[in-house]
Coordinates of C-alpha atoms in Angstrom, one line a residue:
Chain A
M1 CA 5.5 -24.0 -4.6
P2 CA 5.4 -27.5 -3.2
L3 CA 2.4 -29.5 -4.5
L4 CA 1.3 -30.2 -1.0
A5 CA 1.1 -26.5 0.0
R6 CA -1.2 -25.8 -3.0
R7 CA -3.3 -28.8 -2.5
N8 CA -3.7 -28.3 1.3
L9 CA -4.9 -24.8 0.6
L10 CA -7.5 -25.7 -1.8
Y11 CA -8.6 -29.0 -0.3
D12 CA -10.3 -27.8 2.9
K13 CA -12.2 -25.0 1.3
A14 CA -14.1 -24.2 4.4
R15 CA -10.9 -23.7 6.5
F16 CA -9.4 -21.7 3.7
A17 CA -12.5 -19.5 3.6
V18 CA -12.1 -18.9 7.4
T19 CA -8.5 -18.1 7.0
L20 CA -9.3 -15.7 4.2
A21 CA -12.2 -14.1 6.1
G22 CA -9.7 -13.5 9.0
I23 CA -7.2 -11.8 6.7
V24 CA -9.9 -9.8 4.9
F25 CA -11.3 -8.7 8.2
A26 CA -8.0 -7.5 9.4
I27 CA -7.2 -5.8 6.1
V28 CA -10.5 -4.0 5.8
L29 CA -10.2 -2.8 9.5
V30 CA -6.7 -1.5 9.1
V31 CA -7.2 0.1 5.6
I32 CA -10.3 1.9 6.7
Q33 CA -8.8 3.1 10.0
L34 CA -5.5 4.2 8.5
G35 CA -7.4 5.6 5.4
L36 CA -9.5 7.6 7.8
F37 CA -6.4 8.8 9.6
I38 CA -4.8 9.8 6.4
G39 CA -8.0 11.4 5.1
F40 CA -8.3 13.5 8.3
T41 CA -4.6 14.3 8.2
V42 CA -4.8 15.6 4.7
A43 CA -8.1 17.4 5.4
T44 CA -6.7 19.3 8.3
S45 CA -4.0 21.0 6.3
A46 CA -5.4 20.8 2.7
V47 CA -5.8 24.6 2.3
I48 CA -2.3 25.2 3.6
D49 CA -0.8 22.5 1.4
H50 CA -2.6 23.8 -1.7
S51 CA -1.9 27.5 -0.9
G52 CA 1.2 27.8 -3.1
A53 CA 2.7 30.1 -0.4
D54 CA 6.2 29.4 0.8
L55 CA 5.8 31.2 4.1
W56 CA 2.8 31.8 6.4
I57 CA 2.8 34.8 8.6
A58 CA 0.3 34.9 11.5
A59 CA -0.2 36.7 14.8
K60 CA 1.8 35.1 17.6
G61 CA 0.4 32.0 19.3
V62 CA -1.6 30.6 16.3
Q63 CA -2.2 26.9 16.9
Y64 CA -4.0 25.9 13.8
F65 CA -5.4 27.1 10.5
E66 CA -9.0 27.8 11.4
V67 CA -8.3 30.0 14.3
A68 CA -5.9 32.9 13.9
F69 CA -5.8 36.4 15.5
P70 CA -6.0 39.6 13.5
L71 CA -2.8 41.1 12.1
S72 CA -2.3 44.6 10.9
E73 CA -2.3 45.1 7.1
R74 CA 1.1 46.8 7.5
K75 CA 2.7 43.4 8.0
L76 CA 1.8 42.6 4.4
Y77 CA 3.9 45.7 3.2
L78 CA 6.7 45.0 5.6
A79 CA 6.8 41.4 4.2
L80 CA 6.7 42.6 0.6
G81 CA 9.7 44.8 1.4
T82 CA 11.8 42.0 2.8
P83 CA 14.6 40.7 0.6
G84 CA 13.8 37.3 -0.9
I85 CA 10.0 37.8 -1.0
V86 CA 8.5 38.2 -4.5
S87 CA 4.8 38.4 -3.6
A88 CA 2.5 38.3 -0.6
D89 CA -1.2 38.1 -0.1
K90 CA -3.6 38.6 2.7
L91 CA -5.9 35.7 3.8
I92 CA -8.8 35.7 6.1
V93 CA -10.0 32.6 7.8
R94 CA -12.9 32.8 10.3
F95 CA -15.9 31.0 11.5
T96 CA -19.2 32.7 10.8
A97 CA -22.9 32.0 10.2
W98 CA -24.4 30.8 7.0
R99 CA -28.1 31.1 6.5
R100 CA -29.6 28.7 3.9
P101 CA -32.3 29.8 1.5
D102 CA -34.9 28.1 3.7
G103 CA -33.8 30.2 6.7
A104 CA -31.9 27.5 8.6
E105 CA -28.5 28.5 10.0
T106 CA -25.2 26.7 10.1
N107 CA -21.6 27.5 10.8
V108 CA -19.0 27.8 8.0
V109 CA -15.4 28.7 7.8
V110 CA -15.0 31.7 5.4
V111 CA -11.7 31.7 3.6
G112 CA -11.1 35.0 2.0
F113 CA -8.2 35.1 -0.5
N114 CA -6.9 37.1 -3.5
P115 CA -8.6 35.6 -6.6
A116 CA -6.0 37.2 -8.8
T117 CA -3.1 35.0 -7.4
G118 CA -5.2 32.2 -6.0
A119 CA -3.0 31.9 -2.9
G120 CA -5.0 30.2 -0.2
G121 CA -7.9 29.7 -2.5
P122 CA -9.8 26.6 -3.7
W123 CA -8.7 24.0 -6.2
N124 CA -10.5 21.2 -8.1
L125 CA -13.1 23.6 -9.3
I126 CA -15.8 21.7 -11.2
A127 CA -18.1 24.7 -11.8
G128 CA -17.3 28.4 -12.1
S129 CA -13.9 30.0 -11.9
L130 CA -11.8 32.0 -9.5
R131 CA -12.4 35.1 -11.6
D132 CA -16.1 34.8 -10.7
L133 CA -15.1 35.6 -7.1
E134 CA -13.9 39.1 -8.1
I135 CA -17.6 40.0 -8.3
A136 CA -19.0 41.3 -5.1
D137 CA -20.8 38.9 -2.7
T138 CA -19.8 35.7 -4.5
V139 CA -18.7 32.4 -2.9
V140 CA -17.4 29.0 -3.9
V141 CA -18.3 25.9 -1.9
D142 CA -17.6 22.2 -2.2
E143 CA -20.2 20.0 -3.8
F144 CA -20.0 17.6 -0.8
Y145 CA -21.6 20.3 1.4
R146 CA -24.3 21.5 -1.1
Q147 CA -27.1 19.8 0.7
G148 CA -26.0 20.9 4.1
L149 CA -25.6 24.5 2.9
G150 CA -28.9 24.4 1.0
V151 CA -27.2 25.0 -2.4
R152 CA -29.5 23.5 -5.0
E153 CA -27.8 25.1 -8.0
L154 CA -25.2 27.6 -9.0
G155 CA -26.4 31.1 -8.5
E156 CA -28.2 30.1 -5.3
Q157 CA -28.7 33.1 -2.9
V158 CA -27.8 32.7 0.7
E159 CA -26.7 34.9 3.6
I160 CA -23.4 35.0 5.4
N161 CA -23.2 37.0 8.6
N162 CA -26.4 38.7 7.5
R163 CA -25.0 39.7 4.2
R164 CA -26.1 38.5 0.8
A165 CA -23.9 35.8 -0.9
R166 CA -24.3 34.1 -4.3
V167 CA -22.8 30.7 -5.0
V168 CA -20.8 31.0 -8.2
G169 CA -18.6 27.9 -8.1
L170 CA -18.2 24.4 -6.9
T171 CA -15.2 22.4 -5.9
R172 CA -14.7 18.7 -5.4
G173 CA -12.9 17.0 -2.6
I174 CA -12.2 20.0 -0.3
R175 CA -13.5 18.8 3.0
S176 CA -12.7 20.2 6.4
F177 CA -11.6 18.2 9.3
T178 CA -14.5 19.3 11.4
T179 CA -18.1 19.2 10.2
T180 CA -17.9 23.0 9.3
P181 CA -17.5 23.5 5.6
F182 CA -15.0 25.9 4.0
V183 CA -16.6 28.8 2.0
F184 CA -14.1 30.4 -0.3
T185 CA -14.5 34.1 -1.3
S186 CA -12.4 37.1 -2.2
F187 CA -10.5 38.8 0.6
K188 CA -12.7 41.9 0.1
N189 CA -16.0 39.9 0.5
A190 CA -14.5 38.1 3.5
L191 CA -14.0 41.4 5.3
N192 CA -17.7 41.9 5.2
Y193 CA -18.7 38.3 5.9
T194 CA -16.4 38.1 9.0
S195 CA -16.8 41.7 10.2
T196 CA -13.1 42.2 10.0
A197 CA -11.6 45.7 9.9
E198 CA -10.4 46.7 6.5
D199 CA -6.8 47.2 7.7
Q200 CA -6.6 43.8 9.2
T201 CA -5.9 40.3 8.0
M202 CA -5.5 36.8 9.6
Y203 CA -2.5 35.6 7.6
V204 CA 0.0 36.9 5.1
L205 CA 1.0 34.3 2.6
A206 CA 4.4 35.0 1.1
R207 CA 6.2 33.6 -1.9
T208 CA 10.0 33.6 -2.0
G209 CA 12.0 34.2 -5.1
P210 CA 14.0 31.6 -7.0
G211 CA 17.2 30.8 -5.2
A212 CA 16.0 32.3 -1.9
A213 CA 16.1 29.8 1.0
P214 CA 12.7 29.9 2.8
E215 CA 14.5 29.4 6.2
E216 CA 16.7 32.4 5.7
V217 CA 13.8 34.5 4.5
K218 CA 11.7 33.3 7.4
A219 CA 14.4 34.6 9.8
R220 CA 14.5 38.0 8.0
L221 CA 10.7 38.2 8.2
R222 CA 10.8 37.5 12.0
E223 CA 13.3 40.1 12.6
R224 CA 11.6 42.7 10.4
L225 CA 8.0 42.0 11.3
G226 CA 8.5 41.6 15.1
D227 CA 5.7 40.1 17.1
V228 CA 4.5 37.5 14.5
D229 CA 4.9 33.8 13.9
V230 CA 6.4 32.8 10.6
F231 CA 6.1 29.3 9.3
T232 CA 7.2 27.6 6.2
R233 CA 4.2 25.9 4.5
Q234 CA 5.4 22.5 5.8
E235 CA 5.8 23.7 9.3
F236 CA 2.3 25.3 9.4
S237 CA 0.8 22.2 7.8
E238 CA 2.4 20.0 10.5
R239 CA 1.4 22.3 13.2
T240 CA -2.3 22.3 12.1
R241 CA -2.2 18.5 11.7
H242 CA -0.6 18.0 15.0
Y243 CA -3.2 20.2 16.7
W244 CA -6.2 18.4 15.2
L245 CA -4.9 14.9 15.4
F246 CA -3.0 14.9 18.6
T247 CA -3.9 17.9 20.8
T248 CA -7.7 17.2 20.3
G249 CA -7.0 13.4 20.6
A250 CA -9.0 12.6 17.4
G251 CA -5.9 11.3 15.7
I252 CA -4.8 9.2 18.6
A253 CA -8.3 7.7 18.7
L254 CA -8.0 6.8 15.0
L255 CA -4.5 5.4 15.4
V256 CA -5.5 3.4 18.4
A257 CA -8.4 2.0 16.5
A258 CA -6.1 1.1 13.5
L259 CA -3.8 -0.5 16.0
V260 CA -6.6 -2.5 17.6
G261 CA -7.8 -3.5 14.2
L262 CA -4.3 -4.7 13.3
M263 CA -4.0 -6.6 16.6
V264 CA -7.4 -8.2 16.3
G265 CA -6.6 -9.1 12.7
C266 CA -3.3 -10.5 13.6
V267 CA -4.8 -12.7 16.3
V268 CA -7.5 -13.9 14.0
V269 CA -5.1 -14.7 11.3
A270 CA -2.5 -16.3 13.6
Q271 CA -5.2 -18.4 15.2
T272 CA -6.6 -19.7 11.8
I273 CA -3.2 -20.3 10.3
Y274 CA -2.0 -22.0 13.5
A275 CA -5.2 -24.1 13.6
T276 CA -4.6 -25.1 9.9
T277 CA -1.1 -26.2 10.8
V278 CA -2.2 -28.1 13.9
D279 CA -4.9 -29.8 11.8
H280 CA -2.2 -31.1 9.5
L281 CA 0.3 -31.9 12.3
R282 CA 0.0 -35.7 11.7
E283 CA 0.7 -35.1 8.0
F284 CA 3.7 -33.1 8.8
G285 CA 4.9 -35.8 11.1
T286 CA 4.5 -38.3 8.2
L287 CA 6.3 -35.9 5.9
K288 CA 9.2 -35.8 8.4
A289 CA 9.1 -39.6 8.9
I290 CA 9.3 -40.4 5.2
G291 CA 12.3 -38.2 4.7
A292 CA 11.2 -34.6 4.2
S293 CA 13.8 -32.1 5.5
N294 CA 12.6 -29.5 8.0
S295 CA 13.1 -26.8 5.4
Y296 CA 10.7 -28.6 3.0
V297 CA 8.1 -28.8 5.8
Y298 CA 8.6 -25.2 6.7
S299 CA 8.3 -24.2 3.0
V300 CA 5.0 -26.0 2.8
I301 CA 3.7 -24.1 5.9
V302 CA 5.1 -20.7 5.0
Q303 CA 4.0 -21.0 1.4
Q304 CA 0.5 -21.8 2.5
A305 CA 0.6 -18.6 4.6
V306 CA 2.0 -16.5 1.7
W307 CA -0.7 -17.7 -0.7
S308 CA -3.3 -17.1 2.0
A309 CA -1.8 -13.6 2.4
V310 CA -1.9 -12.8 -1.4
A311 CA -5.4 -14.1 -1.8
G312 CA -6.6 -12.4 1.4
Y313 CA -5.0 -9.2 0.4
G314 CA -6.7 -9.2 -3.0
L315 CA -10.1 -9.8 -1.5
G316 CA -9.5 -7.5 1.5
M317 CA -8.5 -4.6 -0.6
G318 CA -11.5 -5.2 -2.9
A319 CA -13.7 -5.2 0.2
A320 CA -12.0 -2.2 1.7
F321 CA -12.4 -0.2 -1.6
G322 CA -16.1 -1.3 -1.7
V323 CA -16.6 0.1 1.8
I324 CA -14.7 3.3 0.8
R325 CA -16.9 3.6 -2.2
L326 CA -20.1 3.2 -0.2
S327 CA -18.9 5.7 2.4
R328 CA -18.2 8.5 -0.2
G329 CA -21.4 10.3 0.8
A330 CA -20.4 10.1 4.5
G331 CA -18.7 13.0 6.3
A332 CA -15.3 11.4 6.6
A333 CA -12.8 11.2 3.7
I334 CA -10.9 7.9 3.6
L335 CA -7.8 8.2 1.6
V336 CA -5.8 5.2 0.5
P337 CA -2.6 6.3 -1.3
W338 CA -0.6 3.7 -3.1
Q339 CA 2.0 3.8 -0.4
L340 CA -0.6 2.6 2.1
T341 CA -1.7 -0.2 -0.2
A342 CA 1.9 -1.3 -0.6
A343 CA 2.4 -1.1 3.2
I344 CA -0.7 -3.1 3.8
F345 CA 0.5 -5.8 1.4
G346 CA 3.8 -6.0 3.3
L347 CA 2.0 -6.0 6.6
T348 CA -0.4 -8.8 5.4
L349 CA 2.6 -10.9 4.3
L350 CA 4.3 -10.2 7.6
M351 CA 1.2 -11.1 9.6
C352 CA 0.6 -14.3 7.8
V353 CA 4.2 -15.5 7.7
T354 CA 4.7 -14.6 11.4
A355 CA 1.6 -16.5 12.2
S356 CA 2.9 -19.5 10.2
L357 CA 6.2 -19.3 12.0
V358 CA 4.5 -19.7 15.3
S359 CA 3.0 -22.9 14.0
V360 CA 6.4 -23.9 12.4
H361 CA 7.7 -23.9 16.0
R362 CA 5.2 -26.5 16.8
V363 CA 6.2 -28.7 13.8
T364 CA 9.9 -28.2 14.7
R365 CA 9.2 -29.9 18.0
L366 CA 7.3 -32.7 16.3
D367 CA 8.9 -36.1 16.8
P368 CA 8.6 -38.2 13.6
A369 CA 8.2 -41.2 15.8
E370 CA 4.8 -39.9 16.6
V371 CA 3.6 -41.5 13.3
F372 CA 3.8 -44.9 15.0
R373 CA 1.6 -43.8 17.9
E374 CA -2.1 -44.2 17.4
Chain B
M1 CA 25.3 -61.1 1.3
E2 CA 25.4 -57.6 3.0
A3 CA 22.4 -57.1 5.3
A4 CA 19.9 -54.5 4.3
V5 CA 19.8 -53.5 7.9
S6 CA 21.9 -54.7 10.7
I7 CA 21.3 -54.1 14.4
R8 CA 23.9 -54.9 17.0
G9 CA 23.6 -54.5 20.8
V10 CA 20.9 -51.9 20.6
H11 CA 19.6 -50.5 23.8
K12 CA 17.0 -47.8 24.1
T13 CA 16.0 -46.2 27.4
Y14 CA 13.3 -43.5 27.7
D15 CA 13.3 -41.0 30.5
A16 CA 9.9 -41.0 32.2
G17 CA 10.3 -38.3 34.8
A18 CA 12.7 -39.6 37.5
V19 CA 12.4 -43.1 36.2
A20 CA 14.3 -44.6 33.2
V21 CA 12.2 -47.0 31.2
S22 CA 14.2 -49.6 29.2
A23 CA 12.5 -50.4 25.9
L24 CA 15.2 -52.4 24.2
N25 CA 17.9 -54.4 26.0
G26 CA 20.7 -55.5 23.7
V27 CA 18.9 -56.4 20.5
D28 CA 20.8 -58.0 17.6
L29 CA 19.0 -58.5 14.3
D30 CA 20.0 -58.7 10.6
V31 CA 17.5 -58.5 7.7
R32 CA 18.8 -59.4 4.3
P33 CA 17.7 -57.9 1.0
G34 CA 14.5 -59.6 -0.2
E35 CA 13.9 -61.1 3.2
G36 CA 10.6 -60.7 5.1
V37 CA 10.7 -60.5 8.9
M38 CA 7.8 -60.2 11.3
L39 CA 8.3 -58.7 14.7
M40 CA 5.8 -60.1 17.2
G41 CA 5.4 -59.7 21.0
P42 CA 3.1 -58.3 23.6
S43 CA 2.4 -54.6 24.0
G44 CA 5.4 -52.8 25.4
S45 CA 7.9 -55.4 24.3
G46 CA 9.7 -52.9 22.1
K47 CA 8.5 -53.8 18.7
T48 CA 7.7 -50.2 17.6
T49 CA 10.8 -48.8 19.2
L50 CA 12.9 -51.3 17.3
L51 CA 11.0 -50.4 14.1
S52 CA 11.6 -46.7 14.7
I53 CA 15.3 -47.3 15.3
M54 CA 15.6 -49.3 12.1
G55 CA 13.8 -46.5 10.3
C56 CA 16.3 -43.9 11.6
I57 CA 13.5 -41.9 13.3
L58 CA 14.7 -42.8 16.7
R59 CA 18.2 -43.0 18.0
P60 CA 19.3 -46.0 20.2
T61 CA 20.8 -45.2 23.6
R62 CA 23.5 -47.6 22.8
G63 CA 24.5 -50.1 20.0
S64 CA 25.0 -50.0 16.3
V65 CA 22.5 -49.7 13.4
R66 CA 23.8 -50.2 9.9
I67 CA 21.8 -49.8 6.7
R68 CA 23.6 -51.3 3.7
G69 CA 26.7 -51.4 5.8
R70 CA 26.6 -47.7 6.7
E71 CA 26.6 -46.9 10.4
I72 CA 23.7 -44.4 10.9
T73 CA 24.0 -43.8 14.7
V74 CA 26.9 -41.4 14.0
L75 CA 24.9 -39.3 11.6
S76 CA 23.6 -35.9 12.5
E77 CA 19.9 -35.1 12.8
R78 CA 20.2 -33.1 9.6
E79 CA 21.5 -36.2 7.7
L80 CA 18.9 -38.6 8.9
P81 CA 15.9 -37.4 6.8
R82 CA 18.0 -38.0 3.6
I83 CA 18.9 -41.6 4.9
R84 CA 15.1 -42.3 5.5
L85 CA 14.2 -41.0 2.1
R86 CA 16.8 -42.9 0.3
H87 CA 16.9 -46.2 2.2
V88 CA 13.6 -46.7 4.0
G89 CA 10.0 -47.1 3.0
F90 CA 7.2 -46.8 5.6
V91 CA 3.8 -48.4 5.8
F92 CA 1.7 -47.2 8.7
Q93 CA -1.2 -48.7 10.5
S94 CA -3.4 -45.7 9.8
F95 CA -2.1 -45.4 6.2
N96 CA -0.9 -41.7 6.9
L97 CA -1.8 -40.6 3.3
F98 CA -2.1 -36.9 2.6
R99 CA -5.9 -36.3 2.3
A100 CA -5.4 -33.3 -0.1
L101 CA -3.4 -35.4 -2.6
T102 CA -4.7 -37.9 -5.1
A103 CA -3.5 -41.5 -4.9
E104 CA -1.0 -40.8 -7.7
E105 CA 0.3 -37.6 -6.0
N106 CA 0.6 -39.5 -2.6
V107 CA 2.7 -42.2 -4.3
A108 CA 4.9 -39.7 -6.1
L109 CA 5.5 -37.6 -3.0
P110 CA 8.8 -39.2 -1.9
L111 CA 10.2 -38.4 -5.4
E112 CA 9.1 -34.8 -5.0
L113 CA 10.9 -34.8 -1.7
A114 CA 14.0 -36.1 -3.4
G115 CA 13.7 -33.3 -6.0
K116 CA 12.5 -35.7 -8.8
A117 CA 9.0 -34.4 -9.3
G118 CA 7.5 -34.1 -12.7
R119 CA 6.5 -36.5 -15.5
E120 CA 8.9 -39.2 -14.6
A121 CA 7.5 -39.3 -11.1
R122 CA 4.0 -39.5 -12.3
V123 CA 4.8 -42.3 -14.7
R124 CA 6.5 -44.3 -11.9
A125 CA 3.7 -43.6 -9.5
R126 CA 1.1 -44.9 -12.1
S127 CA 3.1 -48.0 -12.7
L128 CA 3.3 -48.8 -9.0
L129 CA -0.5 -48.1 -8.7
D130 CA -0.9 -50.6 -11.5
A131 CA 1.3 -53.1 -9.6
V132 CA -0.9 -52.8 -6.4
G133 CA -4.1 -53.1 -8.5
L134 CA -5.3 -49.5 -8.3
T135 CA -4.9 -48.5 -11.9
K136 CA -8.3 -46.9 -11.9
R137 CA -8.0 -45.2 -8.6
A138 CA -5.0 -43.0 -9.5
Q139 CA -7.1 -39.8 -9.2
A140 CA -9.0 -40.8 -6.1
R141 CA -8.3 -39.0 -2.8
P142 CA -7.9 -41.0 0.4
G143 CA -11.3 -39.9 1.5
E144 CA -12.8 -41.7 -1.4
M145 CA -10.9 -45.0 -0.9
S146 CA -11.5 -48.1 1.2
G147 CA -9.0 -49.0 3.9
G148 CA -7.5 -51.7 1.8
E149 CA -7.0 -49.3 -1.1
K150 CA -5.4 -46.7 1.1
Q151 CA -2.9 -49.3 2.4
R152 CA -2.0 -50.3 -1.2
V153 CA -1.4 -46.7 -2.0
A154 CA 0.8 -46.5 1.1
I155 CA 2.7 -49.6 -0.1
A156 CA 3.2 -48.0 -3.5
R157 CA 4.4 -44.9 -1.8
A158 CA 6.9 -46.9 0.3
L159 CA 8.3 -48.6 -2.7
I160 CA 8.6 -45.6 -5.2
G161 CA 11.9 -44.4 -3.8
E162 CA 13.4 -48.0 -4.3
P163 CA 14.4 -48.2 -0.6
D164 CA 16.5 -51.0 0.8
I165 CA 14.1 -51.7 3.6
I166 CA 10.3 -51.4 4.1
L167 CA 9.1 -51.1 7.6
A168 CA 5.4 -51.8 8.2
D169 CA 3.7 -51.0 11.5
E170 CA 0.6 -53.1 12.0
P171 CA -0.3 -52.7 8.3
T172 CA -3.4 -54.8 8.6
A173 CA -4.7 -53.6 12.0
A174 CA -7.3 -51.3 10.4
L175 CA -8.4 -53.7 7.7
D176 CA -10.8 -56.7 7.6
S177 CA -9.1 -60.1 7.1
V178 CA -9.6 -60.2 3.3
A179 CA -8.3 -56.8 2.7
G180 CA -5.5 -57.5 5.2
R181 CA -4.4 -60.6 3.3
G182 CA -4.5 -58.8 0.0
V183 CA -2.3 -56.0 1.4
L184 CA 0.2 -58.4 2.9
G185 CA 0.3 -60.4 -0.4
V186 CA 1.0 -57.3 -2.4
L187 CA 3.6 -56.1 0.1
R188 CA 5.4 -59.4 0.0
E189 CA 5.1 -60.0 -3.7
L190 CA 6.5 -56.5 -4.7
S191 CA 9.3 -56.5 -2.1
L192 CA 10.4 -59.9 -3.2
A193 CA 10.3 -58.9 -6.9
Q194 CA 12.4 -55.8 -6.2
G195 CA 14.6 -57.4 -3.6
R196 CA 13.6 -55.1 -0.7
A197 CA 13.8 -56.2 2.9
V198 CA 10.5 -56.0 4.8
V199 CA 10.0 -55.8 8.5
I200 CA 6.4 -56.0 9.7
V201 CA 5.2 -55.4 13.2
S202 CA 2.0 -57.3 13.7
H203 CA -0.1 -58.9 16.4
D204 CA -1.8 -60.9 13.7
N205 CA -0.5 -64.5 13.5
R206 CA -1.9 -64.9 10.0
A207 CA 0.6 -62.3 8.8
S208 CA 3.5 -64.8 9.5
A209 CA 2.4 -66.7 6.3
F210 CA 3.8 -63.7 4.3
V211 CA 7.3 -63.5 5.8
D212 CA 10.3 -65.7 6.0
R213 CA 11.0 -65.3 9.7
V214 CA 9.2 -64.4 12.8
V215 CA 11.1 -62.7 15.6
Y216 CA 9.6 -62.6 19.1
L217 CA 10.3 -59.7 21.4
E218 CA 9.6 -59.6 25.1
D219 CA 10.7 -56.9 27.6
G220 CA 13.0 -55.4 25.0
R221 CA 14.8 -58.6 24.1
I222 CA 14.6 -61.0 21.3
V223 CA 13.3 -64.2 22.9
G224 CA 13.0 -66.5 19.8
P225 CA 13.4 -66.3 16.1
E226 CA 11.5 -68.8 14.2
G227 CA 11.8 -69.6 10.5
T228 CA 8.6 -70.1 8.4

């Protein structure tokens, strides 16, 4: 790194601080918005993604996970008899009413699954076990919703759809995309909680055998089961995500916000880096006059931008994770996978170097003879 | 003896919209190694244009410019910075030091540009700061120095690359008379000792005491050389 680049950066601390503030602002904005987007994306299809099922069978026309139409139980047996299927389970997903111990009511999404296989059930249990759900009238909820559901401790008695329910387990990190919490219970309990007929289900979750191609088995199921929709896990996950993020417009709003954050950040960073270069224009003119090559002058400008990016990235990610930590108790999950942190680093570098290249253009046009003009 | 810089039939015309303004009209000038020349003349006479052409930062419209016998008007834009770095030292009216660098770093900068940064550059910079009387100001930044001190740093910077010619544009204009005389004295003394040619543009008649020759320019022409 040329000495001048290093010294310029550290000499005018106020300007460096303004540049860093611009970069940090951009990074925090983009990380939070994209983290929210990813968090929502993951939340919308989390149950599907953790189901362990290779194929999801639902009544025709299902748009997303939370709302499905009843299917005859017969479909389960037809699926089990289809070549390539080694196991299948029923799953109920339905909105219903939850009455807290203090009498207040709220909506929940009951997810009734087979505790013996765990297909479509909860994960990340921090208290209790899936076996506990084999007992009648037991449920598992996420610790995040405890307060909203009025669950003070394990064993708390509540009512779901006017039926008694006891909380026997807690999970961590299972949030729904909407504000309505998931309540996991056994399929048998869920029939009561959702007033579903005993011979009906909402989904059939099927596992294919080793060596069986899910796409081929899917085609066979369609043929055999007739008027149903069959999706691979990936397809149903994407369908649900697409519904929540794009059909409802929520995802577009988040993406637009992230894009606006990125644009605002870029403008702020470009403006400060450009201003820094312009502030040193006379010095760059002197450099050119005393014999610096254009590439040397550019390297000074670009390296200043690169180091600003590196420092701004460090501070920005620190600030972003601070905000994420503070927002843990809030309703929205902000997920920042390593791929996003790497992408943000690349984006920050790109943003700063591009901004510096805009100012390099100004220096390119600089006439060294300017140094003789007062 | 081969001239440090030799100007022959140099013309320079600027385009000012639809009108062409002639700044130099057939200037001939030779400056020998170790010689001090002062360019004088009214504003707009072409002094700074001539200085810029001698310093390879402006191309003449017509004519020949040779530095140590090498024709530089035929060189590409890409080659000129290297010629400036190798053959020319500049001293500017406003010092043009780098405010983020210490005096020592400012002086050593041309060596860094030439790819000779490091201990040797620092030693050489310190030795030149000693020579201009700033031994104890090596770590000071321009903002902490007086005008006279800054111009001495600029002189040390101009000399560090061992150029053939030093071009000084109004080096005393921003200084009081005592500091100005000190700066001119140092410039003359060191350039003589090292055999560097010096060309000074100045409005200050007192500067003529520090050069061998004064050249008068008027309307882009040399109207009278005068030995001192």
